[in-house]
PDB file of C-alpha atoms and ligand atoms in Angstrom:
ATOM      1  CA  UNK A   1     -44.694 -68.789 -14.492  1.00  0.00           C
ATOM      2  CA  UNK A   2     -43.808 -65.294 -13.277  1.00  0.00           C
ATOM      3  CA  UNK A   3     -45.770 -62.166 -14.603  1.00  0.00           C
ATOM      4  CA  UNK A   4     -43.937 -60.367 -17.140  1.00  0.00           C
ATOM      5  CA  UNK A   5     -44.134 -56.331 -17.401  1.00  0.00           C
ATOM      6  CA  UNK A   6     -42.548 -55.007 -20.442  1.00  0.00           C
ATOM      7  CA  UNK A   7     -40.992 -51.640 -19.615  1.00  0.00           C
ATOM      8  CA  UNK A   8     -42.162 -49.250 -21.780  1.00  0.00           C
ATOM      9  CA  UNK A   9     -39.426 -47.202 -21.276  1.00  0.00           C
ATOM     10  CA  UNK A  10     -37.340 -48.797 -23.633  1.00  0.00           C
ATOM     11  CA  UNK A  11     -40.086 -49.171 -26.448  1.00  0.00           C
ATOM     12  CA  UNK A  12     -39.500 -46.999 -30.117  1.00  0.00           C
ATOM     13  CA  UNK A  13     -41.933 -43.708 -29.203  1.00  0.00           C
ATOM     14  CA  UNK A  14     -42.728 -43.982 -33.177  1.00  0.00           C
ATOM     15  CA  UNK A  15     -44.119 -48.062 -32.829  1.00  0.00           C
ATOM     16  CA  UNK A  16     -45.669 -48.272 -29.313  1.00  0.00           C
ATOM     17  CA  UNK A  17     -49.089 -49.249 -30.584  1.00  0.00           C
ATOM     18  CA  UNK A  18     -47.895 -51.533 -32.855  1.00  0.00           C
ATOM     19  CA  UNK A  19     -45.133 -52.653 -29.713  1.00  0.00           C
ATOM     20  CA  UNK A  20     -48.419 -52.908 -27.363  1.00  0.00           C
ATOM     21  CA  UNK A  21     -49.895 -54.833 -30.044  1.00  0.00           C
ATOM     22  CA  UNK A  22     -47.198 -57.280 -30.267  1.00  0.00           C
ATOM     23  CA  UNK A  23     -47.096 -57.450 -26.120  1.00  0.00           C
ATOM     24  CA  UNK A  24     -50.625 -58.369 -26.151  1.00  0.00           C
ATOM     25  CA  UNK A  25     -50.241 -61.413 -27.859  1.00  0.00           C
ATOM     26  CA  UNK A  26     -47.712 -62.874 -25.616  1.00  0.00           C
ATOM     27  CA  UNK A  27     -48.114 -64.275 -22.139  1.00  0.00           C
ATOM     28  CA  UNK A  28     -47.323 -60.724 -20.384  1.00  0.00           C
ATOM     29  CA  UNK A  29     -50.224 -59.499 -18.528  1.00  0.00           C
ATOM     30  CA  UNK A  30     -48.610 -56.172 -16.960  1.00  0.00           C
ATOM     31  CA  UNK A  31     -46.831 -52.756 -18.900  1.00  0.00           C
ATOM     32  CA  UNK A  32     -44.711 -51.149 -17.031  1.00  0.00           C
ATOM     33  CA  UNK A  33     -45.338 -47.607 -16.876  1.00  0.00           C
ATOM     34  CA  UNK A  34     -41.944 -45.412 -15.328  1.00  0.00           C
ATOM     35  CA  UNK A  35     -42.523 -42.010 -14.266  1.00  0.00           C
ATOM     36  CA  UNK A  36     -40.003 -39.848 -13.243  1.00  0.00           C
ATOM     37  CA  UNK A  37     -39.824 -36.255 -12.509  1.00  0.00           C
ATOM     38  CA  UNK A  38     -36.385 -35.103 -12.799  1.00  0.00           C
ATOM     39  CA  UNK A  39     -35.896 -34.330  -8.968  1.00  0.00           C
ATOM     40  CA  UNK A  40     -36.194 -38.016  -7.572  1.00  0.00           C
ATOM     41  CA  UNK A  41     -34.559 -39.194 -10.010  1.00  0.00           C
ATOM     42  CA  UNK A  42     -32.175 -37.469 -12.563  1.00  0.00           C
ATOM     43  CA  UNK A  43     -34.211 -38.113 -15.784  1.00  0.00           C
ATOM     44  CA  UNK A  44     -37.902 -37.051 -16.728  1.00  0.00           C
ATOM     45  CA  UNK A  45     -40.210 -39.146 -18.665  1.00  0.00           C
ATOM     46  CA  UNK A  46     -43.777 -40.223 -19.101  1.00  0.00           C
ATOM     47  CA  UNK A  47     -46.737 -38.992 -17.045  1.00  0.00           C
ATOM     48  CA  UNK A  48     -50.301 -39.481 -16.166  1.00  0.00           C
ATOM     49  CA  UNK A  49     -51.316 -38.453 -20.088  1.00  0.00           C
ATOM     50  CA  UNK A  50     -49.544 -41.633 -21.765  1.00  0.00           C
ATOM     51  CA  UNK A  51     -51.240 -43.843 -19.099  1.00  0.00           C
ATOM     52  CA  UNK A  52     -55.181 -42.338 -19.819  1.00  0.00           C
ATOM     53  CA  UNK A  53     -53.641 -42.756 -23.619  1.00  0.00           C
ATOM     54  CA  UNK A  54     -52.855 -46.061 -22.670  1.00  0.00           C
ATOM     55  CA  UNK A  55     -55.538 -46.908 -20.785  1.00  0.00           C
ATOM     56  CA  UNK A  56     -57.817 -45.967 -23.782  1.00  0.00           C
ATOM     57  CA  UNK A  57     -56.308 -48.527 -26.002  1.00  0.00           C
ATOM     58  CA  UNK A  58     -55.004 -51.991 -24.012  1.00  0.00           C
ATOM     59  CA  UNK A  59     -56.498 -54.284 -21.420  1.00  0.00           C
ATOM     60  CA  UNK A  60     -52.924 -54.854 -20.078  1.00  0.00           C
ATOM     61  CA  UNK A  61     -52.845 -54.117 -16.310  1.00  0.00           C
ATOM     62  CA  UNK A  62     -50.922 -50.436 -16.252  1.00  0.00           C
ATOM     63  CA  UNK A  63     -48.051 -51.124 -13.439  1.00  0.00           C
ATOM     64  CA  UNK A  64     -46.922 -47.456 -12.651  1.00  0.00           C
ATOM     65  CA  UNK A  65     -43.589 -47.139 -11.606  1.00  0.00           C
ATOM     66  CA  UNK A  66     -43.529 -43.643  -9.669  1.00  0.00           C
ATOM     67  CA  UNK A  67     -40.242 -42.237  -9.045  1.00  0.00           C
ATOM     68  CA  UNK A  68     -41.027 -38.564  -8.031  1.00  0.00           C
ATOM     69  CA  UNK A  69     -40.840 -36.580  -4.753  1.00  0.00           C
ATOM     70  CA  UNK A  70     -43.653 -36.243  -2.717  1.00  0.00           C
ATOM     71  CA  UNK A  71     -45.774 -38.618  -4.904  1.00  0.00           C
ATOM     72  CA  UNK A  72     -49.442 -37.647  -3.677  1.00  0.00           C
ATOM     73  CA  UNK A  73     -51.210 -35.667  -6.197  1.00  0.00           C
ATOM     74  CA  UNK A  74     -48.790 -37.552  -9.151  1.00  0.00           C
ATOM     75  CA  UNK A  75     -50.694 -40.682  -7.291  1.00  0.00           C
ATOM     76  CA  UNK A  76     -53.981 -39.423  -7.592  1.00  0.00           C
ATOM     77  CA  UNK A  77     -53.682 -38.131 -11.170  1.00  0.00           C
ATOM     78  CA  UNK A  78     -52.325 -41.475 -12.436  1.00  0.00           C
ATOM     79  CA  UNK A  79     -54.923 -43.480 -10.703  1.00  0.00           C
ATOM     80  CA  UNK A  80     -57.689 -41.022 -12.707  1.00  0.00           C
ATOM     81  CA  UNK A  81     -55.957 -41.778 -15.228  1.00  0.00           C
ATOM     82  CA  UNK A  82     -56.527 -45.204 -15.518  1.00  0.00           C
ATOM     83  CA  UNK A  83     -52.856 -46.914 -13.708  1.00  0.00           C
ATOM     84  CA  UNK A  84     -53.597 -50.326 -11.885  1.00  0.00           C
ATOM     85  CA  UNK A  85     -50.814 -50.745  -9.741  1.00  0.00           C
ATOM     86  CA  UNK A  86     -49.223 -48.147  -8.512  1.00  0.00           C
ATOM     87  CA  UNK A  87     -45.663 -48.154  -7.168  1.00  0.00           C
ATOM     88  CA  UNK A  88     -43.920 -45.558  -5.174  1.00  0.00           C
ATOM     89  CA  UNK A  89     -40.670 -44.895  -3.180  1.00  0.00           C
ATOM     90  CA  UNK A  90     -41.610 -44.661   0.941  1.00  0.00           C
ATOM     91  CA  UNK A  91     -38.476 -42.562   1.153  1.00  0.00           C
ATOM     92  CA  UNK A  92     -40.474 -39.665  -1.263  1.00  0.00           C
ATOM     93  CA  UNK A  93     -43.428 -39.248   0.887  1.00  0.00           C
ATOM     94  CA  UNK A  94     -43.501 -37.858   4.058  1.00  0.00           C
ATOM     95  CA  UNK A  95     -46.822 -40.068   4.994  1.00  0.00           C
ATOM     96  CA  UNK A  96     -45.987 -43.316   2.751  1.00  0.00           C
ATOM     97  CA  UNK A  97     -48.341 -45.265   5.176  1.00  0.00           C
ATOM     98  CA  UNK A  98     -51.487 -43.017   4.624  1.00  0.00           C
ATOM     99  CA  UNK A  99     -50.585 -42.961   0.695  1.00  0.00           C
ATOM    100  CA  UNK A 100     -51.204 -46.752   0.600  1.00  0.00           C
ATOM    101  CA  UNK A 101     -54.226 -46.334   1.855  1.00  0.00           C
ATOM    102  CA  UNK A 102     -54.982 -43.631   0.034  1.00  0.00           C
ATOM    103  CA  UNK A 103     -54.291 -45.878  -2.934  1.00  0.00           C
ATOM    104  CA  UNK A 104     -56.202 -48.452  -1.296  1.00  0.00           C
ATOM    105  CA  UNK A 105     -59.443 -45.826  -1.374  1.00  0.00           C
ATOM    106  CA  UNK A 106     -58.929 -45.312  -5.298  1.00  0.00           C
ATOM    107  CA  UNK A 107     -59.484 -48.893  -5.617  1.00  0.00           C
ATOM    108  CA  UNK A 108     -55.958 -49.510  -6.738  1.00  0.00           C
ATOM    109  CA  UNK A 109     -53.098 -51.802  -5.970  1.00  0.00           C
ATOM    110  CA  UNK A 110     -50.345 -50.587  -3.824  1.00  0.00           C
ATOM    111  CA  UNK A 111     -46.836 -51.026  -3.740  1.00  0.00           C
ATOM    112  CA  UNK A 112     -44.053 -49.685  -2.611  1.00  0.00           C
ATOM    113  CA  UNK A 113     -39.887 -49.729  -4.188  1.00  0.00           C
ATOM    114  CA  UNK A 114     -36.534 -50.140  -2.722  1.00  0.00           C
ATOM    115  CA  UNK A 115     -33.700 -48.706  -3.925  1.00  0.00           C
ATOM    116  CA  UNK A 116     -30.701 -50.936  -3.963  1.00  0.00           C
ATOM    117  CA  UNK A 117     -29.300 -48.663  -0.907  1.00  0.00           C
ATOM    118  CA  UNK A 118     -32.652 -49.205   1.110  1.00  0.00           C
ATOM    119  CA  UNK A 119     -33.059 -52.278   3.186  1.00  0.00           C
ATOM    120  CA  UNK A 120     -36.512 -53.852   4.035  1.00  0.00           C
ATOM    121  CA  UNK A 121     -36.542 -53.300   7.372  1.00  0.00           C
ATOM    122  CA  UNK A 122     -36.722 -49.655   7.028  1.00  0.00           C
ATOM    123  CA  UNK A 123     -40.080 -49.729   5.678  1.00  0.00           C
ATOM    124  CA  UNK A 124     -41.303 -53.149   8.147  1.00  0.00           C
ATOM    125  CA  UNK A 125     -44.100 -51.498   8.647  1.00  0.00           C
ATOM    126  CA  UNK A 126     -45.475 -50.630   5.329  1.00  0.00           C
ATOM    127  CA  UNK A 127     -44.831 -54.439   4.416  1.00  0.00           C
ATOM    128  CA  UNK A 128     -48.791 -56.151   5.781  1.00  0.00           C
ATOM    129  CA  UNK A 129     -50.123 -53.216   4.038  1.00  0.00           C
ATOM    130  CA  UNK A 130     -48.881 -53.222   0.239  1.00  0.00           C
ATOM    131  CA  UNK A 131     -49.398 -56.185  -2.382  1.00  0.00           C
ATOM    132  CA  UNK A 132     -46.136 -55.375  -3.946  1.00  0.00           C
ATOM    133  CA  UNK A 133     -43.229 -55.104  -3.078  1.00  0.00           C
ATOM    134  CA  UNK A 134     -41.062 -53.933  -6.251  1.00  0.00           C
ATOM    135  CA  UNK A 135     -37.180 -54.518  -5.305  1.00  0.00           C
ATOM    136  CA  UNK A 136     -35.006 -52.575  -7.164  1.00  0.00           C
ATOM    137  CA  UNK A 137     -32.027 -54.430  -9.044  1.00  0.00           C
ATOM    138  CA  UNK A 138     -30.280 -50.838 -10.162  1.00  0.00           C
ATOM    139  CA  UNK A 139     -30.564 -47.674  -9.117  1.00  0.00           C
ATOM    140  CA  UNK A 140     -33.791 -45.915 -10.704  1.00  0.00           C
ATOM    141  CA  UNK A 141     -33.798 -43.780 -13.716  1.00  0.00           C
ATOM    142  CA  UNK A 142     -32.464 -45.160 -16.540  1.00  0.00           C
ATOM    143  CA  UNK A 143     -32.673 -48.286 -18.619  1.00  0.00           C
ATOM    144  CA  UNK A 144     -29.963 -50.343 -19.647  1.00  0.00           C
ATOM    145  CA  UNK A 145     -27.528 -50.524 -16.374  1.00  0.00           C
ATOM    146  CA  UNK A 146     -26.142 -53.387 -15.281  1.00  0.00           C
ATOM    147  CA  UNK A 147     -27.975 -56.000 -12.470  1.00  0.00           C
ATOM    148  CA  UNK A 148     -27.007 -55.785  -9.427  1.00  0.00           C
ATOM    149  CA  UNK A 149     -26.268 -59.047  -7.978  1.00  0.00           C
ATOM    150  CA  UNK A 150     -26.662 -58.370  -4.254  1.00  0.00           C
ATOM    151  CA  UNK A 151     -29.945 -57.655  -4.699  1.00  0.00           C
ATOM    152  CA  UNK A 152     -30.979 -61.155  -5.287  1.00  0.00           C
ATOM    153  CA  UNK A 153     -30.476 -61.546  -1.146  1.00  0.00           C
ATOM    154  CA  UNK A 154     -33.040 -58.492  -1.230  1.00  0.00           C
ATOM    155  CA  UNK A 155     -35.311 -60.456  -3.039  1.00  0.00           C
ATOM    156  CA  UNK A 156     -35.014 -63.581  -1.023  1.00  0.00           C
ATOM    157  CA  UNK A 157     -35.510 -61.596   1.785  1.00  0.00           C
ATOM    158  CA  UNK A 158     -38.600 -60.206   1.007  1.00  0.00           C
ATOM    159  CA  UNK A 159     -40.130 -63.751   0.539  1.00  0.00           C
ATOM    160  CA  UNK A 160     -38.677 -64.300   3.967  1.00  0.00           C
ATOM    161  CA  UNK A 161     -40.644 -62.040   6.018  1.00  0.00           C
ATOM    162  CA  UNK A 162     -43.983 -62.701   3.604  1.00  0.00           C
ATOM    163  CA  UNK A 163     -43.955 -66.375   4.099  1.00  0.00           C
ATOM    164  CA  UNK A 164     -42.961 -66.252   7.889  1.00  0.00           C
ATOM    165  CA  UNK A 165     -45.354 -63.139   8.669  1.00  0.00           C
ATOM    166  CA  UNK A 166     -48.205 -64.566   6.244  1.00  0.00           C
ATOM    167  CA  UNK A 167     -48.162 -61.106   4.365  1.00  0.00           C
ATOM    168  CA  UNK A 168     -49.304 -60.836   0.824  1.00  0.00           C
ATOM    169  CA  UNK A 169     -47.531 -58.952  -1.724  1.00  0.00           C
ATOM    170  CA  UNK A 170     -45.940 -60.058  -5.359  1.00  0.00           C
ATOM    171  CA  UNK A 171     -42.235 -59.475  -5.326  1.00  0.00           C
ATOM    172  CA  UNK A 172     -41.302 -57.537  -8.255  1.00  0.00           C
ATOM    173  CA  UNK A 173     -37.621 -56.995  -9.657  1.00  0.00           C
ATOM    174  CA  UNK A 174     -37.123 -54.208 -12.059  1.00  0.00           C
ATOM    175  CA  UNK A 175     -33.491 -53.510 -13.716  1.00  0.00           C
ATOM    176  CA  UNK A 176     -30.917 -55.431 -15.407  1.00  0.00           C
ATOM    177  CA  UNK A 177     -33.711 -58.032 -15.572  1.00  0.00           C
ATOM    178  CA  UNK A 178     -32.539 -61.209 -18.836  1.00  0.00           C
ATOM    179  CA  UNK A 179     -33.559 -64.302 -19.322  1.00  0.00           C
ATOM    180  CA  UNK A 180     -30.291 -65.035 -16.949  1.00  0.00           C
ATOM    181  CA  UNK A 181     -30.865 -62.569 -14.118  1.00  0.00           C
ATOM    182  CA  UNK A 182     -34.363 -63.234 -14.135  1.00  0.00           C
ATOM    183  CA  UNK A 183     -33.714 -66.354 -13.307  1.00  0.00           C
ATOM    184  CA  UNK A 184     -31.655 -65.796 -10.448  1.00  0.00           C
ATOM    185  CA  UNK A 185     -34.280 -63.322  -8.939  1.00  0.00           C
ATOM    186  CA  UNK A 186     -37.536 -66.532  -9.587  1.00  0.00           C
ATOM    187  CA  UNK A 187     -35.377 -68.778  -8.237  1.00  0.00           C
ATOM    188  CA  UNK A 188     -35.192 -66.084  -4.789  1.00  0.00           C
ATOM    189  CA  UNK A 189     -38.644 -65.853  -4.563  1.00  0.00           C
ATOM    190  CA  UNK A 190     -39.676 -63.163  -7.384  1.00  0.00           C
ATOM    191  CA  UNK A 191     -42.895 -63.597  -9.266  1.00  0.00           C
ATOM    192  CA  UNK A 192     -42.817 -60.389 -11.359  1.00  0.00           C
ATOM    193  CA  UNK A 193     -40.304 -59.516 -13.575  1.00  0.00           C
ATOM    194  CA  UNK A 194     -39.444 -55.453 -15.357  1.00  0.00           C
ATOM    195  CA  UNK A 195     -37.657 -55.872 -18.640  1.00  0.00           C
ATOM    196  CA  UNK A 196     -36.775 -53.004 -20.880  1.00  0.00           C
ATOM    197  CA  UNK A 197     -33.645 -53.076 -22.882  1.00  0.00           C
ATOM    198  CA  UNK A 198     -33.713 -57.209 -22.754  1.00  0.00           C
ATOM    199  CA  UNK A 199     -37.930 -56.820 -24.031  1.00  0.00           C
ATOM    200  CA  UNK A 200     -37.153 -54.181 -26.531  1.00  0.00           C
ATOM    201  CA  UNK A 201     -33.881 -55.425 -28.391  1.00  0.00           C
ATOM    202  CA  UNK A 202     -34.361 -57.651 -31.440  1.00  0.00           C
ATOM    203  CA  UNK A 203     -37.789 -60.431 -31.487  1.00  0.00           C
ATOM    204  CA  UNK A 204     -40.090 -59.027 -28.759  1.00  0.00           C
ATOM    205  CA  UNK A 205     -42.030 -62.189 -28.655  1.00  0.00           C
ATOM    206  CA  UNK A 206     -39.225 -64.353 -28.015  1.00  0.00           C
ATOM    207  CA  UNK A 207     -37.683 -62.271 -25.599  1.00  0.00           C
ATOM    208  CA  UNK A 208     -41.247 -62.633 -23.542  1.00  0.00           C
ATOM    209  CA  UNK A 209     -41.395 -66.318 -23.796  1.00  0.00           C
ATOM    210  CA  UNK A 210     -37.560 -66.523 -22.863  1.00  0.00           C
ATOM    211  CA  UNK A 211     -38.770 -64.552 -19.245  1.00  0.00           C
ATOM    212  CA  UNK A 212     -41.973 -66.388 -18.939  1.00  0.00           C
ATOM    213  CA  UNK A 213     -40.605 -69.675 -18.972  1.00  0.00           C
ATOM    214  CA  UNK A 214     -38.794 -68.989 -15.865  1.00  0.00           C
TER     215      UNK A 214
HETATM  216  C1  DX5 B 301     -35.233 -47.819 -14.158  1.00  0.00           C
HETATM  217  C2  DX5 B 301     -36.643 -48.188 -14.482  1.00  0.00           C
HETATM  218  C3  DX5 B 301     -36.807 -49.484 -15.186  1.00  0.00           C
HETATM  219  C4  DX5 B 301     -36.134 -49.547 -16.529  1.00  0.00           C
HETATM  220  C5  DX5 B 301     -35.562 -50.932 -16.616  1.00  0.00           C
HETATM  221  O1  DX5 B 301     -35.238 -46.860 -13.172  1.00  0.00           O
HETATM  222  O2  DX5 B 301     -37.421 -48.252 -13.300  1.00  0.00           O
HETATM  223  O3  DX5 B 301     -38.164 -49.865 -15.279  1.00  0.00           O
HETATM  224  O4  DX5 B 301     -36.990 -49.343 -17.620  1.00  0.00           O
HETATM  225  O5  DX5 B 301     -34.830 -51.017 -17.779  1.00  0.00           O
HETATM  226  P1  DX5 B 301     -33.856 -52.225 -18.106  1.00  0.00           P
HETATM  227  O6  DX5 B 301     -34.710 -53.471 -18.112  1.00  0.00           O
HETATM  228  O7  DX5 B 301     -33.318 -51.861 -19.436  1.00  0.00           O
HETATM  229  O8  DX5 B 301     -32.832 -52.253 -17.025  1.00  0.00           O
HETATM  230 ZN1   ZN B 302     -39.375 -49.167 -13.374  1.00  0.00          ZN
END
């Protein structure tokens, strides 16, 4: 069964507690937590505040999805604040392999994001290091774009080189991610799965078991 994280991205602003609420009582065990600066990424949303608000009030590990430019104090501040797992972009940082161990020393999870146009081998080296490995299946910064299908070789990829190099990260997909595309990215090798729009539309609940059935 792969580990759901509901992106909160797409939740109503006005019902997240009672949305969190709801999450709780399925089989997810992550929230997915995107924060973007504007710069990175063309869109600005959430922060290190609505993660020590969330922190306060679930049990749900916080998986931060940080899409800024030079991530390090962002890093730092969400990991105060309470984030879990914390994702960044190696192509933000000018050090990306001294940030995971910097996120290592906070006594958090580390993993690191490709963008669809960003193949694994770029970052080889970062790969022992992290235990995730998120894969992006649409370009970051906004909900509700369409899957992109060539990313499910990404995917299968990444299980590749963990299985043949005995590394251990989770292979995450975030984007596009249904009950039908989520599929296709288990059946590569993924074992977490990002929903927003497909989460948020209609019966929450349902749309959870429909993932974690996978
Ligand atoms: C996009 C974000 C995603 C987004 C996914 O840059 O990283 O987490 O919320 O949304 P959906 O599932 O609607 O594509
Ligand atoms: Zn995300």
């Amino acid at each position: 069964m792969p580990i759901i994280s509901p992106s909160l991205l797409a939740a109503d602003l006005f019902q997240i507690g009672q949305q969190i609420k709801t999450i709780e009582q399925t089989d997810a065990r992550y929230l997915h937590v995107d924060i973007m600066d504007g710069h990175y990424v063309p869109n600005i949303n959430f922060g290190d505040k609505i993660v020590g608000e969330l922190k306060q009030h679930t049990d749900l590990t916080l998986d931060c999805h940080i899409m800024v430019d030079r991530p390090e104090q962002v890093i730092v501040d969400v990991a105060a604040a309470g984030g879990d797992l914390l994702t960044f972009h190696p192509e933000t940082s000018q050090h990306p392999y001294r940030l995971i161990q910097e996120i290592h020393r906070l006594g958090k999870k580390a993993g690191i994001a490709f963008d669809p146009g960003i193949a694994l081998d770029t970052y080889a080296d970062l790969l022992p290091l992290v235990d995730q490995v998120l894969v992006m299946t649409v370009s970051p910064g906004f909900g509700g774009q369409h899957f992109l299908a060539p990313m499910v070789d990404k995917v299968a990829a990444a299980k590749q080189i963990r299985d043949d190099r005995g590394y251990h990260y989770d292979i995450e997909v975030d984007g596009g991610v249904n009950a039908t595309t989520g599929q296709q990215c288990v059946a590569a090798g993924a074992n977490v799965l990002v929903a927003g729009s497909y989460v948020f539309k209609g019966d929450i609940s349902a749309n959870i078991k429909s993932l974690a059935v996978l």
